[in-house]
Coordinates of C-alpha atoms in Angstrom, one line a residue:
Chain M
X16 CA 116.5 -135.4 62.2
X17 CA 114.0 -137.8 60.7
X18 CA 110.7 -136.4 59.6
X19 CA 107.9 -138.0 57.7
X20 CA 106.7 -135.8 54.9
X21 CA 103.0 -135.2 54.9
X22 CA 103.2 -132.1 52.9
X23 CA 106.4 -131.4 51.0
X24 CA 106.2 -127.6 51.0
X25 CA 105.4 -127.0 54.6
X26 CA 107.8 -129.7 55.5
X27 CA 110.7 -128.0 53.9
X28 CA 109.8 -124.7 55.4
X29 CA 109.4 -126.3 58.8
X30 CA 112.6 -128.1 58.7
X31 CA 114.5 -124.9 58.0
X32 CA 112.8 -123.4 61.1
X33 CA 113.3 -126.4 63.3
X34 CA 116.9 -126.7 62.1
X35 CA 117.5 -123.3 63.7
X36 CA 115.6 -124.5 66.8
X37 CA 117.8 -127.6 67.2
X38 CA 120.4 -125.9 69.4
X39 CA 117.8 -124.5 71.8
X40 CA 115.7 -127.7 71.7
X41 CA 118.8 -129.8 72.3
X42 CA 119.5 -131.9 75.3
X43 CA 120.7 -130.5 78.6
X44 CA 120.4 -133.9 80.3
X45 CA 122.0 -134.8 83.6
X46 CA 124.8 -136.7 82.0
X47 CA 125.9 -134.4 79.2
X48 CA 128.8 -133.1 81.4
X49 CA 131.2 -135.8 81.8
X50 CA 134.5 -135.0 83.5
X51 CA 135.5 -138.7 83.4
X52 CA 134.0 -140.8 80.6
X53 CA 133.9 -144.5 81.1
X54 CA 135.6 -146.1 78.1
X55 CA 135.4 -149.6 76.7
X56 CA 138.7 -150.0 78.5
X57 CA 137.4 -149.0 81.9
X58 CA 134.4 -151.2 81.3
X59 CA 136.7 -154.1 80.5
X60 CA 138.5 -153.4 83.8
X61 CA 135.3 -153.3 85.8
X62 CA 134.3 -156.6 84.2
X63 CA 137.6 -158.2 85.1
X64 CA 137.1 -157.0 88.6
X65 CA 134.0 -159.2 88.8
X66 CA 134.9 -162.3 86.7
X67 CA 138.7 -162.5 87.3
X68 CA 140.3 -164.8 84.8
X69 CA 137.2 -166.9 84.2
X70 CA 135.8 -167.1 80.7
X71 CA 132.6 -165.2 79.9
X72 CA 130.4 -167.0 77.4
X73 CA 127.6 -165.6 75.4
X74 CA 124.2 -167.1 76.2
X75 CA 121.7 -168.0 78.9
X76 CA 121.1 -164.4 79.7
X77 CA 118.6 -162.0 78.0
X78 CA 118.9 -158.3 78.3
X79 CA 115.9 -156.2 77.3
X80 CA 116.4 -152.5 76.5
X81 CA 114.5 -150.4 74.0
X82 CA 116.7 -150.2 70.9
X83 CA 115.7 -146.5 70.5
X84 CA 115.6 -144.8 73.8
X85 CA 113.1 -141.8 74.2
X86 CA 115.1 -140.2 77.0
X87 CA 118.5 -141.3 78.3
X88 CA 117.6 -140.2 81.8
X89 CA 115.2 -143.0 82.4
X90 CA 115.7 -146.2 80.3
X91 CA 113.7 -149.3 81.3
X92 CA 115.9 -152.4 81.6
X93 CA 114.9 -156.1 82.2
X94 CA 117.3 -158.9 82.6
X95 CA 116.4 -162.6 82.6
X96 CA 118.5 -165.7 83.1
X97 CA 117.6 -169.1 81.9
X98 CA 118.1 -171.0 85.2
X99 CA 116.0 -173.5 87.2
X100 CA 116.7 -171.4 90.4
X101 CA 117.0 -174.5 92.6
X102 CA 119.4 -175.1 95.5
X103 CA 121.5 -177.1 93.1
X104 CA 121.6 -174.6 90.2
X105 CA 120.9 -170.9 90.5
X106 CA 122.0 -167.4 89.6
X107 CA 124.2 -165.9 92.3
X108 CA 124.7 -162.4 90.9
X109 CA 123.8 -160.3 87.9
X110 CA 126.0 -157.3 86.9
X111 CA 125.1 -154.6 84.4
X112 CA 127.8 -152.5 82.8
X113 CA 128.0 -149.7 80.2
X114 CA 130.6 -148.2 77.9
X115 CA 130.1 -144.4 78.0
X116 CA 128.6 -143.2 81.3
X117 CA 131.1 -141.5 83.7
X118 CA 131.3 -144.9 85.5
X119 CA 131.2 -148.4 84.0
X120 CA 129.1 -150.0 86.7
X121 CA 125.3 -149.6 86.7
X122 CA 124.0 -152.1 89.2
X123 CA 124.7 -155.6 90.7
X124 CA 121.9 -157.8 91.9
X125 CA 122.5 -160.6 94.4
X126 CA 120.0 -163.4 94.3
X127 CA 119.8 -167.1 95.1
X128 CA 117.4 -170.1 94.9
X129 CA 114.9 -168.2 97.1
X130 CA 114.3 -165.8 94.1
X131 CA 112.4 -168.6 92.2
X132 CA 112.9 -166.8 89.0
X133 CA 115.9 -164.8 87.7
X134 CA 114.0 -161.9 86.2
X135 CA 114.7 -158.3 87.3
X136 CA 113.6 -154.9 86.0
X137 CA 114.9 -151.4 86.8
X138 CA 115.5 -148.0 85.1
X139 CA 118.9 -146.7 84.2
X140 CA 120.6 -143.6 82.8
X141 CA 122.5 -143.7 79.5
X142 CA 124.5 -140.6 78.6
X143 CA 124.9 -141.6 75.0
X144 CA 124.4 -144.1 72.3
X145 CA 126.4 -147.1 73.5
X146 CA 126.5 -150.8 74.4
X147 CA 125.1 -152.2 77.7
X148 CA 126.4 -155.5 78.9
X149 CA 124.8 -157.9 81.4
X150 CA 126.9 -160.7 83.1
X151 CA 125.3 -163.5 85.1
X152 CA 127.4 -165.4 87.7
X153 CA 125.9 -168.9 88.2
X154 CA 126.2 -171.2 91.3
X155 CA 128.6 -173.5 89.4
X156 CA 131.0 -170.6 88.9
X157 CA 130.4 -170.0 85.2
X158 CA 129.8 -166.5 83.7
X159 CA 127.4 -165.7 80.8
X160 CA 126.8 -162.5 79.1
X161 CA 124.8 -160.5 76.6
X162 CA 125.5 -157.1 75.1
X163 CA 122.9 -154.8 73.6
X164 CA 123.4 -151.6 71.5
X165 CA 121.2 -148.7 72.5
X166 CA 120.5 -145.6 70.5
X167 CA 119.8 -142.6 72.8
X168 CA 117.9 -139.8 71.1
X169 CA 118.1 -136.2 72.2
X170 CA 115.2 -134.8 74.2
X171 CA 113.5 -131.7 72.8
X172 CA 112.3 -128.6 74.6
X173 CA 114.5 -129.2 77.7
X174 CA 114.7 -126.9 80.7
X175 CA 117.5 -124.5 79.9
X176 CA 119.1 -123.8 76.6
X177 CA 122.6 -123.7 77.8
Chain R
X27 CA 82.2 -125.4 71.1
X28 CA 81.2 -128.4 69.1
X29 CA 83.6 -128.0 66.1
X30 CA 87.4 -127.2 66.1
X31 CA 88.5 -123.7 65.3
X32 CA 89.9 -123.1 61.8
X33 CA 93.5 -124.3 61.6
X34 CA 93.0 -126.6 64.6
X35 CA 93.3 -130.4 64.5
X36 CA 89.9 -131.9 63.7
X37 CA 88.3 -133.3 66.9
X38 CA 88.3 -136.9 65.6
X39 CA 92.1 -136.7 64.9
X40 CA 93.1 -135.6 68.3
X41 CA 95.6 -137.8 70.1
X42 CA 97.0 -137.6 73.6
X43 CA 100.8 -137.5 73.9
X44 CA 100.4 -140.9 75.3
X45 CA 99.5 -142.4 71.9
X46 CA 102.8 -141.0 70.4
X47 CA 105.2 -142.4 73.1
X48 CA 106.9 -145.7 73.2
X49 CA 105.2 -148.8 74.5
X50 CA 107.7 -148.9 77.5
X51 CA 106.8 -145.4 78.5
X52 CA 103.1 -146.2 78.2
X53 CA 103.5 -149.2 80.4
X54 CA 105.3 -147.0 83.0
X55 CA 102.2 -144.7 83.1
X56 CA 99.6 -147.5 83.1
X57 CA 101.0 -149.5 86.0
X58 CA 100.2 -147.5 89.1
X59 CA 102.9 -149.3 91.1
X60 CA 105.6 -148.6 88.5
X61 CA 104.5 -145.0 87.7
X62 CA 106.8 -142.6 89.6
X63 CA 104.0 -140.1 89.7
X64 CA 102.3 -142.3 92.3
X65 CA 104.9 -141.2 94.8
X66 CA 103.6 -137.6 94.5
X67 CA 100.0 -138.7 94.7
X68 CA 100.7 -140.6 97.9
X69 CA 102.5 -137.6 99.3
X70 CA 99.5 -135.4 98.4
X71 CA 97.2 -137.9 100.2
X72 CA 99.3 -137.4 103.3
X73 CA 99.3 -133.6 103.0
X74 CA 95.5 -133.6 102.4
X75 CA 94.8 -134.9 105.9
X76 CA 97.5 -132.8 107.7
X77 CA 96.4 -129.8 109.7
X78 CA 98.2 -126.7 108.6
X79 CA 98.2 -122.9 109.2
X80 CA 96.9 -120.8 112.1
X81 CA 93.4 -122.2 111.4
X82 CA 94.8 -125.7 112.2
X83 CA 92.6 -127.2 109.5
X84 CA 93.3 -129.9 107.0
X85 CA 92.0 -130.1 103.4
X86 CA 90.2 -133.3 104.6
X87 CA 88.6 -131.3 107.4
X88 CA 86.6 -129.3 104.9
X89 CA 86.6 -131.5 101.8
X90 CA 86.3 -135.0 103.3
X91 CA 88.8 -137.7 103.9
X92 CA 88.9 -139.6 100.7
X93 CA 89.4 -136.8 98.2
X94 CA 86.4 -138.1 96.3
X95 CA 84.8 -134.7 96.7
X96 CA 87.5 -133.6 94.2
X97 CA 86.3 -136.0 91.4
X98 CA 86.0 -134.1 88.1
X99 CA 87.4 -130.8 89.5
X100 CA 90.7 -131.0 87.6
X101 CA 88.8 -131.7 84.4
X102 CA 87.1 -128.2 84.6
X103 CA 90.0 -126.0 85.6
X104 CA 91.1 -123.2 85.0
X105 CA 87.9 -121.7 86.3
X106 CA 86.7 -118.1 86.8
X107 CA 87.4 -116.6 90.2
X108 CA 84.9 -114.0 91.1
X109 CA 87.1 -112.2 93.6
X110 CA 90.1 -111.9 91.3
X111 CA 87.9 -111.4 88.3
X112 CA 90.1 -113.7 86.2
X113 CA 90.6 -117.4 85.6
X114 CA 92.8 -119.4 88.0
X115 CA 94.3 -122.8 87.5
X116 CA 94.2 -125.7 90.0
X117 CA 97.5 -124.9 91.7
X118 CA 96.3 -121.4 92.3
X119 CA 92.9 -122.7 93.6
X120 CA 94.8 -124.9 96.1
X121 CA 96.9 -122.0 97.2
X122 CA 93.8 -119.9 97.8
X123 CA 92.5 -122.6 100.2
X124 CA 95.9 -122.7 101.7
X125 CA 96.1 -119.0 102.5
X126 CA 92.4 -118.1 103.0
X127 CA 91.0 -121.2 104.6
X128 CA 94.1 -122.7 106.4
X129 CA 95.7 -119.3 107.1
X130 CA 99.1 -120.7 106.1
X131 CA 101.7 -119.3 103.7
X132 CA 101.2 -120.1 100.0
X133 CA 103.2 -123.0 98.5
X134 CA 105.8 -121.9 95.9
X135 CA 105.2 -122.8 92.3
X136 CA 106.6 -126.2 91.5
X137 CA 107.2 -126.9 95.2
X138 CA 107.0 -130.5 96.2
X139 CA 103.8 -129.7 98.2
X140 CA 101.8 -128.0 95.5
X141 CA 102.8 -130.7 93.0
X142 CA 101.8 -133.5 95.5
X143 CA 98.4 -131.9 96.3
X144 CA 97.6 -131.1 92.6
X145 CA 98.6 -134.7 91.7
X146 CA 96.3 -136.0 94.4
X147 CA 93.4 -133.8 93.4
X148 CA 94.1 -134.3 89.7
X149 CA 94.2 -138.1 90.1
X150 CA 90.6 -138.0 91.4
X151 CA 89.7 -137.1 87.8
X152 CA 91.6 -139.9 86.2
X153 CA 89.6 -141.2 83.2
X154 CA 87.2 -138.3 83.3
X155 CA 86.6 -136.2 80.2
X156 CA 88.0 -132.7 80.1
X157 CA 84.9 -130.4 80.5
X158 CA 85.8 -126.7 80.4
X159 CA 83.1 -124.7 82.1
X160 CA 80.6 -122.9 79.9
X161 CA 81.2 -119.7 81.7
X162 CA 81.0 -116.6 79.4
X163 CA 83.4 -114.7 81.6
X164 CA 86.2 -117.1 80.5
X165 CA 85.8 -116.3 76.8
X166 CA 88.1 -113.3 76.4
X167 CA 90.8 -115.1 78.4
X168 CA 90.5 -118.2 76.3
X169 CA 90.8 -116.1 73.2
X170 CA 93.9 -114.5 74.5
X171 CA 95.3 -118.0 75.0
X172 CA 94.4 -118.9 71.5
X173 CA 96.1 -115.8 70.1
X174 CA 99.2 -116.7 72.1
X175 CA 99.2 -120.2 70.7
X176 CA 99.1 -118.8 67.1
X177 CA 101.6 -116.0 67.8
X178 CA 105.0 -116.3 66.2
X179 CA 107.5 -115.3 68.9
X180 CA 111.0 -115.7 70.1
X181 CA 114.3 -115.5 68.1
X182 CA 113.1 -118.4 65.9
X183 CA 109.8 -116.7 65.1
X184 CA 107.9 -119.9 65.7
X185 CA 104.3 -120.3 67.0
X186 CA 103.0 -123.1 69.2
X187 CA 100.6 -123.9 66.3
X188 CA 103.3 -124.5 63.8
X189 CA 104.7 -127.4 65.8
X190 CA 101.6 -128.7 67.5
X191 CA 98.9 -128.2 64.9
X192 CA 100.8 -128.4 61.6
X193 CA 103.7 -130.8 62.4
X194 CA 102.6 -133.1 65.1
X195 CA 103.9 -136.7 64.8
X196 CA 107.2 -135.5 63.1
X197 CA 110.5 -135.7 64.9
X198 CA 112.3 -132.7 66.2
X199 CA 115.8 -133.9 67.0
X200 CA 115.0 -137.2 68.8
X201 CA 111.5 -136.3 70.1
X202 CA 108.2 -136.8 68.4
X203 CA 106.1 -133.6 68.4
X204 CA 102.8 -134.2 70.2
X205 CA 99.6 -132.3 69.7
X206 CA 100.1 -130.5 73.1
X207 CA 97.1 -131.8 75.0
X208 CA 97.2 -131.0 78.7
X209 CA 95.6 -134.3 79.7
X210 CA 98.2 -135.6 82.1
X211 CA 99.3 -132.8 84.4
X212 CA 101.0 -132.6 86.8
X213 CA 103.1 -135.4 85.1
X214 CA 106.3 -137.2 85.4
X215 CA 108.6 -136.2 82.6
X216 CA 111.6 -138.6 82.1
X217 CA 113.7 -135.6 81.1
X218 CA 113.0 -133.8 84.4
X219 CA 113.2 -137.0 86.4
X220 CA 110.5 -135.5 88.4
X221 CA 106.9 -134.4 88.4
X222 CA 106.1 -131.0 86.9
X223 CA 103.2 -128.7 86.2
X224 CA 101.7 -127.7 82.8
X225 CA 103.3 -124.3 83.2
X226 CA 106.7 -125.9 83.6
X227 CA 106.1 -127.8 80.3
X228 CA 105.0 -124.5 78.6
X229 CA 108.1 -122.8 80.0
X230 CA 110.3 -125.6 78.4
X231 CA 108.6 -125.0 75.0
X232 CA 109.1 -121.2 75.2
X233 CA 112.8 -121.7 76.0
X234 CA 113.0 -124.0 73.1
X235 CA 111.5 -121.3 70.8
X236 CA 114.0 -118.9 72.3
X237 CA 111.2 -116.8 73.6
X238 CA 111.2 -115.2 77.0
X239 CA 109.3 -117.5 79.4
X240 CA 106.6 -115.8 81.6
X241 CA 106.8 -115.8 85.4
X242 CA 105.1 -118.9 87.0
X243 CA 101.5 -118.0 87.6
X244 CA 101.4 -115.3 84.9
X245 CA 98.0 -114.6 83.4
X246 CA 99.5 -115.5 80.0
X247 CA 100.2 -119.1 81.2
X248 CA 96.7 -119.4 82.6
X249 CA 95.2 -118.1 79.3
X250 CA 97.2 -120.7 77.4
X251 CA 96.1 -123.5 79.9
X252 CA 92.5 -122.4 79.4
X253 CA 92.8 -122.6 75.6
X254 CA 94.7 -125.9 75.7
X255 CA 92.0 -127.4 77.9
X256 CA 89.2 -126.2 75.6
X257 CA 91.2 -127.6 72.6
X258 CA 91.3 -130.9 74.4
X259 CA 87.7 -130.9 75.6
X260 CA 86.3 -134.4 75.8
X261 CA 89.7 -136.1 76.0
X262 CA 90.4 -138.1 79.1
X263 CA 92.4 -137.0 82.1
X264 CA 95.6 -139.2 82.7
X265 CA 97.0 -137.6 85.9
X266 CA 99.7 -138.5 86.8
X267 CA 100.9 -139.2 83.3
X268 CA 104.4 -140.0 82.1
X269 CA 106.1 -138.3 79.2
X270 CA 109.5 -138.5 77.6
Chain X
X10 CA 114.4 -139.9 101.7
X11 CA 110.7 -139.7 101.7
X12 CA 108.3 -142.0 100.2
X13 CA 108.3 -145.6 99.0
X14 CA 105.7 -147.7 97.2
X15 CA 105.9 -151.4 97.3
X16 CA 103.7 -154.0 95.7
X17 CA 103.6 -157.4 97.2
X18 CA 100.6 -159.8 96.8
X19 CA 98.7 -160.0 100.2
X20 CA 98.1 -163.7 99.7
X21 CA 100.0 -166.5 98.0
X22 CA 100.1 -170.3 98.0
X23 CA 103.2 -172.0 99.4
X24 CA 105.9 -172.3 96.8
X25 CA 104.4 -169.7 94.5
X26 CA 106.8 -167.4 92.7
X27 CA 105.6 -163.9 93.4
X28 CA 106.6 -160.6 91.8
X29 CA 107.6 -157.7 94.0
X30 CA 107.8 -154.1 92.7
X31 CA 109.4 -151.3 94.6
X32 CA 109.7 -147.5 93.9
X33 CA 111.2 -144.9 96.2
X34 CA 111.5 -141.1 95.8
X35 CA 115.1 -140.0 95.6
X36 CA 117.0 -137.7 93.2
X37 CA 120.0 -140.0 92.7
X38 CA 122.4 -137.1 92.3
X39 CA 125.2 -138.5 90.2
X40 CA 127.9 -136.1 91.3
X41 CA 128.5 -135.1 87.7
X42 CA 125.8 -132.6 87.3
X43 CA 126.6 -128.9 87.6
X44 CA 124.2 -126.5 89.4
X45 CA 123.2 -123.1 88.1
X46 CA 126.5 -121.6 89.1
X47 CA 128.4 -124.4 87.3
X48 CA 129.5 -126.1 90.5
X49 CA 129.1 -129.8 90.7
X50 CA 126.2 -131.0 92.9
X51 CA 127.7 -133.5 95.3
X52 CA 126.9 -137.1 94.7
X53 CA 123.9 -138.3 96.8
X54 CA 122.5 -141.7 95.8
X55 CA 120.9 -144.8 97.3
X56 CA 123.7 -147.3 97.0
X57 CA 122.1 -150.3 98.5
X58 CA 118.7 -152.0 98.6
X59 CA 117.9 -155.2 100.5
X60 CA 114.8 -157.3 100.9
X61 CA 114.5 -159.8 103.7
X62 CA 111.7 -162.3 104.2
X63 CA 111.1 -163.1 107.9
X64 CA 114.6 -161.9 108.6
X65 CA 116.4 -163.9 105.8
X66 CA 117.9 -161.9 102.9
X67 CA 116.3 -162.9 99.6
X68 CA 117.4 -160.1 97.3
X69 CA 120.0 -157.3 97.4
X70 CA 121.2 -154.7 94.9
X71 CA 124.3 -152.5 94.8
X72 CA 123.3 -149.3 93.0
X73 CA 125.5 -146.8 91.1
X74 CA 124.8 -143.3 89.9
X75 CA 123.5 -144.7 86.5
X76 CA 120.3 -145.9 88.2
X77 CA 117.6 -143.4 87.3
X78 CA 116.1 -141.0 89.8
X79 CA 113.2 -142.4 91.9
X80 CA 114.7 -145.9 91.7
X81 CA 112.3 -148.7 90.5
X82 CA 113.3 -152.3 91.0
X83 CA 111.1 -155.3 90.5
X84 CA 112.1 -158.9 91.2
X85 CA 110.7 -162.3 92.2
X86 CA 110.8 -164.4 95.3
X87 CA 109.3 -167.7 96.4
X88 CA 106.4 -167.4 98.9
X89 CA 107.6 -169.8 101.6
X90 CA 105.6 -168.9 104.7
X91 CA 103.3 -166.2 106.1
X92 CA 105.2 -163.3 107.6
X93 CA 106.8 -160.0 106.8
X94 CA 109.0 -158.7 104.0
X95 CA 111.3 -155.9 104.9
X96 CA 112.7 -153.5 102.4
X97 CA 115.7 -151.3 103.3
X98 CA 117.2 -148.6 101.0
X99 CA 120.5 -147.1 102.2
X100 CA 121.9 -143.8 101.0
X101 CA 125.4 -142.4 100.7
X102 CA 124.9 -140.6 104.0
X103 CA 124.5 -144.0 105.7
X104 CA 120.8 -143.4 106.5
X105 CA 118.3 -146.0 105.8
X106 CA 114.6 -146.0 104.9
X107 CA 112.6 -149.1 105.8
X108 CA 109.3 -150.3 104.6
X109 CA 107.4 -153.5 105.4
X110 CA 104.7 -155.6 103.8
X111 CA 102.9 -158.7 105.2
X112 CA 102.0 -161.8 103.2
X113 CA 99.7 -164.6 104.1
X114 CA 100.9 -168.0 102.6
X115 CA 98.4 -170.8 102.6

């Protein structure tokens, strides 16, 4: 817990109280129960499924996620690929993966030259602090990726305290 | 009601929960076409013009098609109800029209319908200043709300005021403690992944304090709502807002 | 499925790249969430979203349970000609929800 001190005495007293409240104010989010947790290994397998043996290079793709997420249930995500989006050179597919949700796949977007611009936004769920990876598949068959680390904070005052 | 009560946040330092949330969440609220709350407002607009009950009347039939007759209404609720001789909140007011004017069965608290209608009615006051009625009959109820706000309760022996007056802007686990202004209800809470009422929000805080939550619609909640609205007087309505 | 909100500019010039925003009400049940009795709520998500422009597919998404409730997707397309954009969301139960928007291209 990070608190900015405005008044040292009340702060100490409050922290003691709130420390007790932590359990009750802790998260009961949709994803806290995870019978099967995706691991970096299952993410690697999901990625191999998409790229096969082709090399995946860093670059060309930009993945925007807030570095500190307010609530893992709804995380804004924007992905942009540096591509002219012409009939000769365009983005075919964009895949988003994660490490620690129950399943490694988040979403796949299919696009083509008619998109005009390879820029897509959506909202995702993240069960935990983890890495999110975006992979772009271009019309020339090359793959490009970017990985972003996201810190998921725990919501306070959630519905039930169980 | 010009000055803040003792122990309250000075009027000039008041901030909506909006000001304390991330830029991303603010953008989600500001862009009508990206704000999930709009889905409920649209649903409410549909219900508004649908005939219901044995009277076969729609809200629009009595209040006009556009909903513009509802401008400013949410900014002055809870209001005193002469028949019941106590204050009622907006959801209760809608349900009174539902049962007494449409002769239909009341909507359950937190049902999709009452959330949709209160979002539609509430959004007609978007940008308006909160203006609690200067009705003397409300005073004892508002005082009860204020006492509840200051009361230490629950297993943790905490009061609402300790968090929301004395420690706002600090972090409690991951969340920033807001000042608890009811400017955006019903609102889309990312945690809920849904729209919810102010009473649902209060219920969440009571559970967090390990206190026994009241039944939905309980006079205690309405008293708290009344006090929170007067504490936020002059602040602008954001319905439907988005919060973490 | 109930209600969708789509935002497409009503007018555009030929060749203009336009932004399209879509929102639909859906709980996106992951299949991993226990109900009040501790039993898992069965998975129920929108798994596919397609946008066609005068009948030609211009954008498609395969969604998984990690897409947040009330899915929001925004993307771009080139305004080629006047006509109709059709948006189709398909759920695990195979049922689809369709919404249309017209555009005038000058």
